[in-house]
Amino acid sequence: MDARRRFLRQAAGLAAGGVLLPSRAFSADLGPSTLPRGTLDSALLEALPGKRPLIKRAYRPPNFETPTEYFSEAITPNDAFFVRYHLANIPQVDAKTWQLKVGGEGLEAPYILTLDELRKFEPAEITAVCQCSGNRRGLSNPHVTGVEWGYGAMGNARFKGARLRDVLQRAKPRKELLEVAFDGADAGVTPATPDFQKSIPAWKALDENTLLAYEMNGAPLPHWNGFPVRLVVPGWTGTYWMKHLVSIEALTKPFGNFWMAAAYRIPLGLFPLVDRFTSQDTAANTPITEMVVNSLITNLRGGETVRMGSPAEVKGIAWDGGYGIRVVEVSVDGGRTWRDAQLGPDLGRFSFRTWSHRYTPSARGPLTVMAKATNRRGGTQTFDLIFNPPGYHNNVVQRIDVQAI
Ligand SMILES: Nc1nc2c(c(=O)[nH]1)N[C@H]1C(S)=C(S)[C@@H](COP(=O)(O)O)O[C@H]1N2
Ligand SMILES: [Mo]
């Protein structure tokens, strides 16, 4: 039985029986062996209501990542899509009474929208990757604090909704508009916890691809992924993709709350990023913006065997911050030689791109499989970690050791 089928059988058995088996029985599914010891020891597959069993990294607030097996397809199923929250008080939002406040000093004509009214704006649809800034944080060396994610704090879906630009334009933005801030219905358990709110620059808010999404893969958003409406900021890391959206505030001054001023920042110049959020810059650091170029091998696990002389395949996905993937190179000899993989269908420049590469192991012994993606503007992955204390933007080329027998 191949790894994918074995995994799916285990996951299904777990869901049906509702029993949580000891983590060690599934250690290969729960993340790479270089995660912190405690993270590996406490990892479990567990199903939130309405979700398939996902890898639990924290329960309160819920932080669950998608097992690698689901990334064998370009589109991540809604019930397998990862879940990330900062705050533990997460209400069930009623779509019938839900309202979205569109206000702030940057607008001349603030107003309030119901879901029916939001649906009357011309719909737009876009396939886009939502990836947590800290995806792969658990692979940082040395380890850093934060949710110790493996490879699965990300997903790719077809999002449908109204363009934020259209919703803002109806409220007549002033020319001084600088940033647009967003708040969701969730909150901290104590009033002392800073509410999770985020802003984006006016230029990104007015980009035609930035959406107020009410559908994901043709269905209403799952509760855990922001029902009834979430912000979709294609190309940018998940932190800006506000879930359970309740308020949009157009600002003429930089938004100064904790989640902008103190969190989700990277040292100036450390990463080769293009998109700038200059109204939030300090002398030392800048808000995280677009995702770095990255790839994931989806059909191989360390320690697997392949047959000498028989055709074998390496498969995976690649993505970036919205330029589109130009090439994925694969090495089966630890990086000595590289071959171009065959790219799968192009679902748009913000989407996962599948790829595959066939080879025939020519000798018995260990093989190290690697994959490296490059985007259309020449951005690529790194071989050595660009260390940063919050553990963001880890796009280190994977090395998977298999055995030819
Ligand atoms: N309301 C709300 N929206 C939120 C967050 C949150 O804590 N609360 N977390 C953000 C972060 S950091 C990420 S990575 C994405 C995760 O989206 P998902 O849970 O749908 O996978 O949601 C973003 N939107
Ligand atoms: Mo995140």
Tab-separated table of C-alpha atoms and ligand atoms in Angstrom:
chain	number	residue	atom	x	y	z
A	1	MET	CA	0.000	0.000	0.000
A	2	ASP	CA	1.477	3.367	-0.908
A	3	ALA	CA	1.933	6.115	1.635
A	4	ARG	CA	-1.088	8.088	0.501
A	5	ARG	CA	-3.508	5.173	0.678
A	6	ARG	CA	-2.093	4.069	3.999
A	7	PHE	CA	-2.561	7.547	5.359
A	8	LEU	CA	-6.109	7.939	4.064
A	9	ARG	CA	-7.083	4.576	5.563
A	10	GLN	CA	-5.631	5.559	8.908
A	11	ALA	CA	-7.317	8.954	8.806
A	12	ALA	CA	-10.673	7.418	7.890
A	13	GLY	CA	-10.407	4.761	10.598
A	14	LEU	CA	-9.608	7.421	13.104
A	15	ALA	CA	-12.575	9.564	12.105
A	16	ALA	CA	-15.012	6.648	12.111
A	17	GLY	CA	-13.863	5.268	15.416
A	18	GLY	CA	-13.415	8.664	17.003
A	19	VAL	CA	-10.431	7.253	18.852
A	20	LEU	CA	-7.194	9.127	19.237
A	21	LEU	CA	-4.389	6.670	18.762
A	22	PRO	CA	-0.964	7.324	20.214
A	23	SER	CA	1.064	9.690	18.092
A	24	ARG	CA	3.888	7.246	17.563
A	25	ALA	CA	1.684	4.980	15.440
A	26	PHE	CA	1.505	7.781	12.864
A	27	SER	CA	4.813	9.543	13.423
A	28	ALA	CA	5.538	9.655	9.702
A	29	ASP	CA	2.300	11.593	9.091
A	30	LEU	CA	2.657	14.176	11.794
A	31	GLY	CA	5.581	16.166	10.554
A	32	PRO	CA	9.292	15.958	9.837
A	33	SER	CA	11.592	14.451	12.454
A	34	THR	CA	13.397	17.761	12.918
A	35	LEU	CA	10.387	19.344	14.650
A	36	PRO	CA	10.957	20.050	18.341
A	37	ARG	CA	10.871	16.846	20.411
A	38	GLY	CA	7.848	17.999	22.445
A	39	THR	CA	5.935	18.926	19.288
A	40	LEU	CA	6.478	15.462	17.841
A	41	ASP	CA	5.590	13.760	21.123
A	42	SER	CA	2.309	15.639	21.517
A	43	ALA	CA	1.185	15.635	17.852
A	44	LEU	CA	-2.114	13.921	17.099
A	45	LEU	CA	-4.545	13.678	14.232
A	46	GLU	CA	-7.777	15.123	15.529
A	47	ALA	CA	-10.976	16.336	13.829
A	48	LEU	CA	-12.552	19.682	14.658
A	49	PRO	CA	-16.328	19.657	14.000
A	50	GLY	CA	-16.848	19.610	10.222
A	51	LYS	CA	-13.182	18.877	9.494
A	52	ARG	CA	-11.295	15.713	8.681
A	53	PRO	CA	-8.589	14.710	11.124
A	54	LEU	CA	-5.797	17.288	10.875
A	55	ILE	CA	-2.518	17.575	12.751
A	56	LYS	CA	-3.215	19.332	16.016
A	57	ARG	CA	-0.480	21.767	17.036
A	58	ALA	CA	-2.598	23.585	19.662
A	59	TYR	CA	-6.169	23.217	20.830
A	60	ARG	CA	-7.007	26.566	22.381
A	61	PRO	CA	-6.848	28.623	20.268
A	62	PRO	CA	-7.205	25.942	17.571
A	63	ASN	CA	-4.134	25.510	15.370
A	64	PHE	CA	-4.394	22.479	13.084
A	65	GLU	CA	-2.279	21.770	10.035
A	66	THR	CA	-3.029	19.833	6.869
A	67	PRO	CA	-1.196	16.502	6.437
A	68	THR	CA	1.076	16.466	3.366
A	69	GLU	CA	-1.002	13.762	1.661
A	70	TYR	CA	-3.760	16.288	0.868
A	71	PHE	CA	-1.328	18.412	-1.154
A	72	SER	CA	-1.113	15.739	-3.865
A	73	GLU	CA	-3.920	17.734	-5.534
A	74	ALA	CA	-3.627	21.431	-6.427
A	75	ILE	CA	-6.865	22.314	-4.616
A	76	THR	CA	-7.043	21.674	-0.879
A	77	PRO	CA	-10.456	20.306	0.183
A	78	ASN	CA	-12.399	22.621	2.507
A	79	ASP	CA	-12.637	19.993	5.231
A	80	ALA	CA	-8.856	19.417	5.129
A	81	PHE	CA	-7.870	23.104	4.974
A	82	PHE	CA	-5.630	24.174	7.873
A	83	VAL	CA	-6.956	26.220	10.785
A	84	ARG	CA	-5.086	29.003	12.510
A	85	TYR	CA	-6.376	31.300	15.269
A	86	HIS	CA	-4.701	33.716	17.650
A	87	LEU	CA	-7.633	34.092	20.023
A	88	ALA	CA	-9.756	31.445	21.691
A	89	ASN	CA	-13.183	33.102	21.776
A	90	ILE	CA	-14.524	32.157	18.328
A	91	PRO	CA	-18.266	32.757	17.898
A	92	GLN	CA	-20.537	30.910	15.453
A	93	VAL	CA	-21.548	33.755	13.179
A	94	ASP	CA	-25.187	33.803	11.967
A	95	ALA	CA	-25.222	34.697	8.259
A	96	LYS	CA	-28.761	36.114	8.525
A	97	THR	CA	-27.874	38.766	11.075
A	98	TRP	CA	-24.240	39.279	9.990
A	99	GLN	CA	-23.317	42.835	9.103
A	100	LEU	CA	-20.135	44.370	7.774
A	101	LYS	CA	-19.290	47.911	8.826
A	102	VAL	CA	-17.493	49.880	6.107
A	103	GLY	CA	-16.203	53.008	7.821
A	104	GLY	CA	-13.219	55.056	8.952
A	105	GLU	CA	-11.991	58.590	8.353
A	106	GLY	CA	-10.634	57.587	4.934
A	107	LEU	CA	-14.160	57.302	3.491
A	108	GLU	CA	-16.653	60.054	2.708
A	109	ALA	CA	-19.739	57.839	2.756
A	110	PRO	CA	-19.482	54.991	5.290
A	111	TYR	CA	-22.194	52.316	5.233
A	112	ILE	CA	-23.193	48.893	6.523
A	113	LEU	CA	-23.590	45.758	4.379
A	114	THR	CA	-25.582	42.550	4.859
A	115	LEU	CA	-24.516	39.289	3.206
A	116	ASP	CA	-27.262	39.609	0.572
A	117	GLU	CA	-26.011	43.093	-0.266
A	118	LEU	CA	-22.400	41.912	-0.467
A	119	ARG	CA	-23.486	39.194	-2.916
A	120	LYS	CA	-24.940	41.863	-5.226
A	121	PHE	CA	-21.486	43.234	-6.039
A	122	GLU	CA	-20.045	41.743	-9.216
A	123	PRO	CA	-18.521	38.431	-8.091
A	124	ALA	CA	-14.874	37.628	-8.756
A	125	GLU	CA	-13.212	34.246	-8.401
A	126	ILE	CA	-9.548	33.487	-7.874
A	127	THR	CA	-7.510	30.429	-6.940
A	128	ALA	CA	-5.048	31.440	-4.264
A	129	VAL	CA	-2.712	30.009	-1.642
A	130	CYS	CA	-3.303	30.965	1.982
A	131	GLN	CA	-0.088	30.201	3.846
A	132	CYS	CA	0.716	31.160	7.413
A	133	SER	CA	3.801	33.362	7.701
A	134	GLY	CA	5.133	30.816	10.190
A	135	ASN	CA	4.563	27.706	8.092
A	136	ARG	CA	7.590	25.388	8.744
A	137	ARG	CA	8.520	27.378	11.844
A	138	GLY	CA	9.037	24.073	13.651
A	139	LEU	CA	11.959	23.375	11.296
A	140	SER	CA	13.870	26.448	12.448
A	141	ASN	CA	17.350	25.644	13.654
A	142	PRO	CA	17.718	26.677	16.436
A	143	HIS	CA	14.048	26.277	17.323
A	144	VAL	CA	12.090	29.465	18.002
A	145	THR	CA	8.879	30.150	19.932
A	146	GLY	CA	5.463	30.194	18.263
A	147	VAL	CA	3.208	27.480	16.848
A	148	GLU	CA	5.653	24.758	15.801
A	149	TRP	CA	4.223	24.179	12.319
A	150	GLY	CA	5.534	21.491	10.022
A	151	TYR	CA	4.788	21.724	6.287
A	152	GLY	CA	0.995	22.029	6.405
A	153	ALA	CA	0.032	25.533	7.608
A	154	MET	CA	-1.174	26.326	4.105
A	155	GLY	CA	-3.853	25.501	1.571
A	156	ASN	CA	-5.005	26.453	-1.918
A	157	ALA	CA	-8.634	27.109	-2.798
A	158	ARG	CA	-10.909	28.776	-5.323
A	159	PHE	CA	-12.273	31.824	-3.506
A	160	LYS	CA	-15.323	33.718	-4.720
A	161	GLY	CA	-16.559	37.030	-3.431
A	162	ALA	CA	-16.865	40.753	-3.968
A	163	ARG	CA	-13.815	42.843	-4.804
A	164	LEU	CA	-12.775	44.897	-1.776
A	165	ARG	CA	-12.104	47.712	-4.242
A	166	ASP	CA	-15.778	47.826	-5.309
A	167	VAL	CA	-16.990	47.810	-1.691
A	168	LEU	CA	-14.603	50.649	-0.808
A	169	GLN	CA	-15.424	52.658	-3.896
A	170	ARG	CA	-19.108	52.743	-3.024
A	171	ALA	CA	-18.064	54.561	0.186
A	172	LYS	CA	-16.099	57.207	-1.741
A	173	PRO	CA	-12.493	56.877	-0.516
A	174	ARG	CA	-10.705	60.162	0.206
A	175	LYS	CA	-7.442	60.811	-1.593
A	176	GLU	CA	-5.627	60.656	1.789
A	177	LEU	CA	-6.542	56.953	2.136
A	178	LEU	CA	-3.367	55.249	3.447
A	179	GLU	CA	-4.317	51.853	4.925
A	180	VAL	CA	-7.415	49.730	5.337
A	181	ALA	CA	-7.840	47.850	8.640
A	182	PHE	CA	-9.892	44.721	9.288
A	183	ASP	CA	-11.482	43.152	12.348
A	184	GLY	CA	-13.043	39.707	12.764
A	185	ALA	CA	-15.720	38.469	15.170
A	186	ASP	CA	-13.279	36.450	17.307
A	187	ALA	CA	-11.785	37.868	20.489
A	188	GLY	CA	-9.513	37.027	23.381
A	189	VAL	CA	-10.799	35.250	26.452
A	190	THR	CA	-9.809	38.182	28.656
A	191	PRO	CA	-10.193	41.854	27.695
A	192	ALA	CA	-6.435	42.280	28.226
A	193	THR	CA	-5.665	40.286	25.061
A	194	PRO	CA	-5.143	42.644	22.104
A	195	ASP	CA	-7.935	41.987	19.568
A	196	PHE	CA	-6.672	40.451	16.330
A	197	GLN	CA	-6.898	43.217	13.738
A	198	LYS	CA	-4.746	43.805	10.676
A	199	SER	CA	-4.295	46.467	8.021
A	200	ILE	CA	-3.065	46.447	4.436
A	201	PRO	CA	-1.815	49.387	2.370
A	202	ALA	CA	-4.394	51.266	0.262
A	203	TRP	CA	-2.775	50.033	-2.970
A	204	LYS	CA	-3.247	46.400	-1.982
A	205	ALA	CA	-6.806	47.055	-0.772
A	206	LEU	CA	-7.640	48.571	-4.171
A	207	ASP	CA	-5.990	45.731	-6.128
A	208	GLU	CA	-8.574	43.926	-8.260
A	209	ASN	CA	-7.545	40.545	-6.780
A	210	THR	CA	-8.216	41.397	-3.130
A	211	LEU	CA	-11.593	39.874	-2.260
A	212	LEU	CA	-14.222	39.703	0.447
A	213	ALA	CA	-14.844	35.983	-0.057
A	214	TYR	CA	-18.062	34.172	0.863
A	215	GLU	CA	-17.314	30.961	-1.046
A	216	MET	CA	-14.421	28.535	-1.014
A	217	ASN	CA	-14.246	25.778	-3.637
A	218	GLY	CA	-17.877	26.396	-4.576
A	219	ALA	CA	-19.275	26.102	-1.036
A	220	PRO	CA	-19.845	28.571	1.799
A	221	LEU	CA	-16.691	29.114	3.850
A	222	PRO	CA	-16.247	26.502	6.588
A	223	HIS	CA	-16.764	27.940	10.067
A	224	TRP	CA	-13.081	27.388	10.925
A	225	ASN	CA	-11.950	29.227	7.790
A	226	GLY	CA	-13.892	32.412	8.378
A	227	PHE	CA	-17.638	31.939	7.795
A	228	PRO	CA	-19.463	33.887	6.494
A	229	VAL	CA	-16.900	36.281	4.949
A	230	ARG	CA	-13.116	36.488	4.997
A	231	LEU	CA	-10.584	38.739	3.364
A	232	VAL	CA	-8.519	37.110	0.596
A	233	VAL	CA	-5.202	38.845	-0.098
A	234	PRO	CA	-3.678	36.814	-2.942
A	235	GLY	CA	0.092	36.540	-2.811
A	236	TRP	CA	0.374	37.760	0.772
A	237	THR	CA	0.815	35.548	3.834
A	238	GLY	CA	-2.250	34.351	5.747
A	239	THR	CA	-2.016	36.874	8.571
A	240	TYR	CA	-3.871	39.466	6.457
A	241	TRP	CA	-6.677	37.079	5.444
A	242	MET	CA	-9.069	38.200	8.207
A	243	LYS	CA	-11.753	35.617	9.007
A	244	HIS	CA	-15.322	36.234	10.265
A	245	LEU	CA	-14.901	39.789	9.017
A	246	VAL	CA	-17.122	42.333	10.821
A	247	SER	CA	-15.486	45.673	10.152
A	248	ILE	CA	-13.440	47.465	7.514
A	249	GLU	CA	-11.847	50.719	8.562
A	250	ALA	CA	-10.333	53.058	5.988
A	251	LEU	CA	-7.470	55.014	7.558
A	252	THR	CA	-5.446	58.093	6.719
A	253	LYS	CA	-2.798	57.242	9.346
A	254	PRO	CA	-0.812	54.034	9.961
A	255	PHE	CA	-2.742	51.466	12.007
A	256	GLY	CA	-0.881	51.078	15.276
A	257	ASN	CA	-2.297	48.041	17.083
A	258	PHE	CA	-0.211	45.209	18.552
A	259	TRP	CA	-0.681	42.838	15.603
A	260	MET	CA	0.738	45.417	13.185
A	261	ALA	CA	3.314	47.224	15.310
A	262	ALA	CA	4.785	44.280	17.224
A	263	ALA	CA	3.987	41.074	15.334
A	264	TYR	CA	4.430	39.762	11.786
A	265	ARG	CA	7.481	41.898	11.134
A	266	ILE	CA	10.709	40.990	9.400
A	267	PRO	CA	14.063	42.761	9.425
A	268	LEU	CA	14.414	45.237	6.533
A	269	GLY	CA	16.250	43.696	3.592
A	270	LEU	CA	16.497	40.147	4.979
A	271	PHE	CA	14.265	38.570	2.307
A	272	PRO	CA	14.166	39.381	-1.417
A	273	LEU	CA	10.590	40.703	-1.338
A	274	VAL	CA	9.026	43.050	-3.862
A	275	ASP	CA	5.797	44.272	-2.246
A	276	ARG	CA	6.381	47.032	0.273
A	277	PHE	CA	4.139	48.241	3.087
A	278	THR	CA	6.057	51.467	3.624
A	279	SER	CA	3.586	53.291	5.889
A	280	GLN	CA	4.379	50.609	8.512
A	281	ASP	CA	8.191	50.639	8.123
A	282	THR	CA	10.467	51.397	11.045
A	283	ALA	CA	14.220	51.923	10.808
A	284	ALA	CA	14.753	48.233	11.625
A	285	ASN	CA	11.837	46.233	10.294
A	286	THR	CA	8.824	46.031	8.016
A	287	PRO	CA	5.569	44.066	7.905
A	288	ILE	CA	5.704	40.706	6.198
A	289	THR	CA	4.120	40.962	2.722
A	290	GLU	CA	4.157	38.396	-0.086
A	291	MET	CA	5.086	34.752	0.236
A	292	VAL	CA	8.534	33.619	-0.871
A	293	VAL	CA	8.943	31.037	-3.656
A	294	ASN	CA	8.500	27.551	-2.303
A	295	SER	CA	7.777	23.910	-3.135
A	296	LEU	CA	6.770	20.732	-1.373
A	297	ILE	CA	7.413	17.100	-2.297
A	298	THR	CA	4.087	15.371	-1.674
A	299	ASN	CA	4.528	11.694	-2.539
A	300	LEU	CA	7.674	10.661	-0.670
A	301	ARG	CA	8.638	10.243	2.945
A	302	GLY	CA	12.059	9.785	4.406
A	303	GLY	CA	13.025	6.120	4.665
A	304	GLU	CA	10.792	4.894	1.838
A	305	THR	CA	12.154	2.440	-0.663
A	306	VAL	CA	12.187	2.596	-4.452
A	307	ARG	CA	13.181	-0.219	-6.845
A	308	MET	CA	16.459	-0.163	-8.689
A	309	GLY	CA	15.757	-0.291	-12.457
A	310	SER	CA	12.021	0.498	-12.130
A	311	PRO	CA	10.487	3.831	-13.114
A	312	ALA	CA	9.818	6.029	-10.097
A	313	GLU	CA	8.155	9.405	-9.728
A	314	VAL	CA	8.645	12.482	-7.551
A	315	LYS	CA	5.562	14.689	-7.269
A	316	GLY	CA	4.759	17.926	-5.568
A	317	ILE	CA	3.483	21.484	-5.663
A	318	ALA	CA	5.140	24.893	-6.003
A	319	TRP	CA	3.895	28.426	-5.342
A	320	ASP	CA	5.067	31.988	-4.773
A	321	GLY	CA	3.770	35.456	-3.991
A	322	GLY	CA	1.871	35.892	-7.243
A	323	TYR	CA	4.340	35.964	-10.139
A	324	GLY	CA	3.723	32.354	-11.064
A	325	ILE	CA	6.070	29.362	-11.154
A	326	ARG	CA	8.443	29.212	-14.115
A	327	VAL	CA	10.319	26.000	-13.406
A	328	VAL	CA	10.707	23.287	-10.781
A	329	GLU	CA	13.996	21.406	-10.778
A	330	VAL	CA	14.357	17.999	-9.184
A	331	SER	CA	17.500	16.236	-8.028
A	332	VAL	CA	17.633	12.559	-7.046
A	333	ASP	CA	21.330	12.642	-6.177
A	334	GLY	CA	21.438	15.082	-3.280
A	335	GLY	CA	21.773	18.185	-5.465
A	336	ARG	CA	24.634	17.137	-7.787
A	337	THR	CA	22.446	17.123	-10.909
A	338	TRP	CA	19.065	18.697	-11.564
A	339	ARG	CA	16.318	18.023	-14.127
A	340	ASP	CA	13.281	20.138	-14.952
A	341	ALA	CA	10.063	18.644	-13.647
A	342	GLN	CA	6.930	18.594	-15.772
A	343	LEU	CA	4.515	21.288	-14.629
A	344	GLY	CA	0.807	20.479	-14.179
A	345	PRO	CA	-2.117	22.715	-15.193
A	346	ASP	CA	-1.775	26.462	-14.562
A	347	LEU	CA	-4.618	27.510	-12.240
A	348	GLY	CA	-3.419	31.118	-12.122
A	349	ARG	CA	-0.398	32.926	-10.743
A	350	PHE	CA	-1.595	32.841	-7.104
A	351	SER	CA	-2.282	29.079	-7.049
A	352	PHE	CA	-0.335	25.958	-6.176
A	353	ARG	CA	1.202	24.508	-9.352
A	354	THR	CA	1.533	20.746	-9.389
A	355	TRP	CA	4.624	19.137	-10.897
A	356	SER	CA	6.072	15.660	-11.393
A	357	HIS	CA	9.343	14.078	-12.406
A	358	ARG	CA	10.031	10.514	-13.539
A	359	TYR	CA	13.358	8.784	-13.062
A	360	THR	CA	14.765	5.294	-12.798
A	361	PRO	CA	17.122	4.526	-9.920
A	362	SER	CA	20.237	3.105	-11.546
A	363	ALA	CA	21.955	1.648	-8.489
A	364	ARG	CA	21.064	0.235	-5.101
A	365	GLY	CA	21.676	2.430	-2.102
A	366	PRO	CA	20.624	5.734	-0.602
A	367	LEU	CA	19.142	8.493	-2.783
A	368	THR	CA	18.479	12.061	-1.686
A	369	VAL	CA	15.513	13.644	-3.450
A	370	MET	CA	15.249	17.441	-3.639
A	371	ALA	CA	13.015	19.961	-5.439
A	372	LYS	CA	13.599	23.642	-6.097
A	373	ALA	CA	11.082	26.054	-7.611
A	374	THR	CA	11.828	29.321	-9.436
A	375	ASN	CA	9.203	31.936	-10.233
A	376	ARG	CA	8.750	34.100	-13.317
A	377	ARG	CA	10.832	36.923	-11.926
A	378	GLY	CA	13.772	34.687	-11.006
A	379	GLY	CA	13.050	34.299	-7.311
A	380	THR	CA	13.945	30.871	-5.951
A	381	GLN	CA	14.330	28.795	-2.794
A	382	THR	CA	17.264	28.824	-0.409
A	383	PHE	CA	19.481	25.907	0.601
A	384	ASP	CA	20.249	27.398	4.010
A	385	LEU	CA	17.694	28.802	6.396
A	386	ILE	CA	17.452	32.589	6.530
A	387	PHE	CA	17.137	32.560	10.288
A	388	ASN	CA	14.777	35.050	11.943
A	389	PRO	CA	13.410	34.838	15.501
A	390	PRO	CA	9.711	34.587	14.525
A	391	GLY	CA	10.529	31.760	12.079
A	392	TYR	CA	8.921	33.281	8.971
A	393	HIS	CA	9.453	32.584	5.266
A	394	ASN	CA	11.099	29.177	5.543
A	395	ASN	CA	11.608	28.058	1.931
A	396	VAL	CA	14.623	25.822	2.447
A	397	VAL	CA	14.901	23.134	-0.259
A	398	GLN	CA	13.734	19.812	1.213
A	399	ARG	CA	16.024	16.788	1.286
A	400	ILE	CA	14.232	13.432	1.427
A	401	ASP	CA	16.385	10.345	1.855
A	402	VAL	CA	15.021	7.181	0.262
A	403	GLN	CA	16.578	3.791	-0.346
A	404	ALA	CA	16.879	2.115	-3.760
A	405	ILE	CA	16.625	-1.672	-3.304
B	1	LIG	N1	-10.475	36.489	12.625
B	1	LIG	C1	-9.248	35.965	12.440
B	1	LIG	N2	-8.752	35.923	11.202
B	1	LIG	C2	-7.542	35.409	10.973
B	1	LIG	C3	-6.729	34.944	12.044
B	1	LIG	C4	-7.267	35.003	13.351
B	1	LIG	O1	-6.635	34.626	14.341
B	1	LIG	N3	-8.533	35.527	13.519
B	1	LIG	N4	-5.469	34.443	11.773
B	1	LIG	C5	-4.842	34.815	10.495
B	1	LIG	C6	-3.697	33.991	10.160
B	1	LIG	S1	-2.242	34.346	10.978
B	1	LIG	C7	-3.727	33.027	9.190
B	1	LIG	S2	-2.336	32.175	8.771
B	1	LIG	C8	-4.972	32.727	8.469
B	1	LIG	C9	-5.286	31.246	8.494
B	1	LIG	O2	-6.434	30.952	7.771
B	1	LIG	P1	-7.223	29.600	7.993
B	1	LIG	O3	-7.430	29.399	9.467
B	1	LIG	O4	-8.475	29.724	7.218
B	1	LIG	O5	-6.369	28.502	7.441
B	1	LIG	O6	-6.099	33.411	8.996
B	1	LIG	C10	-5.841	34.752	9.332
B	1	LIG	N5	-7.078	35.378	9.695
B	2	MO	MO	-0.542	33.054	10.196
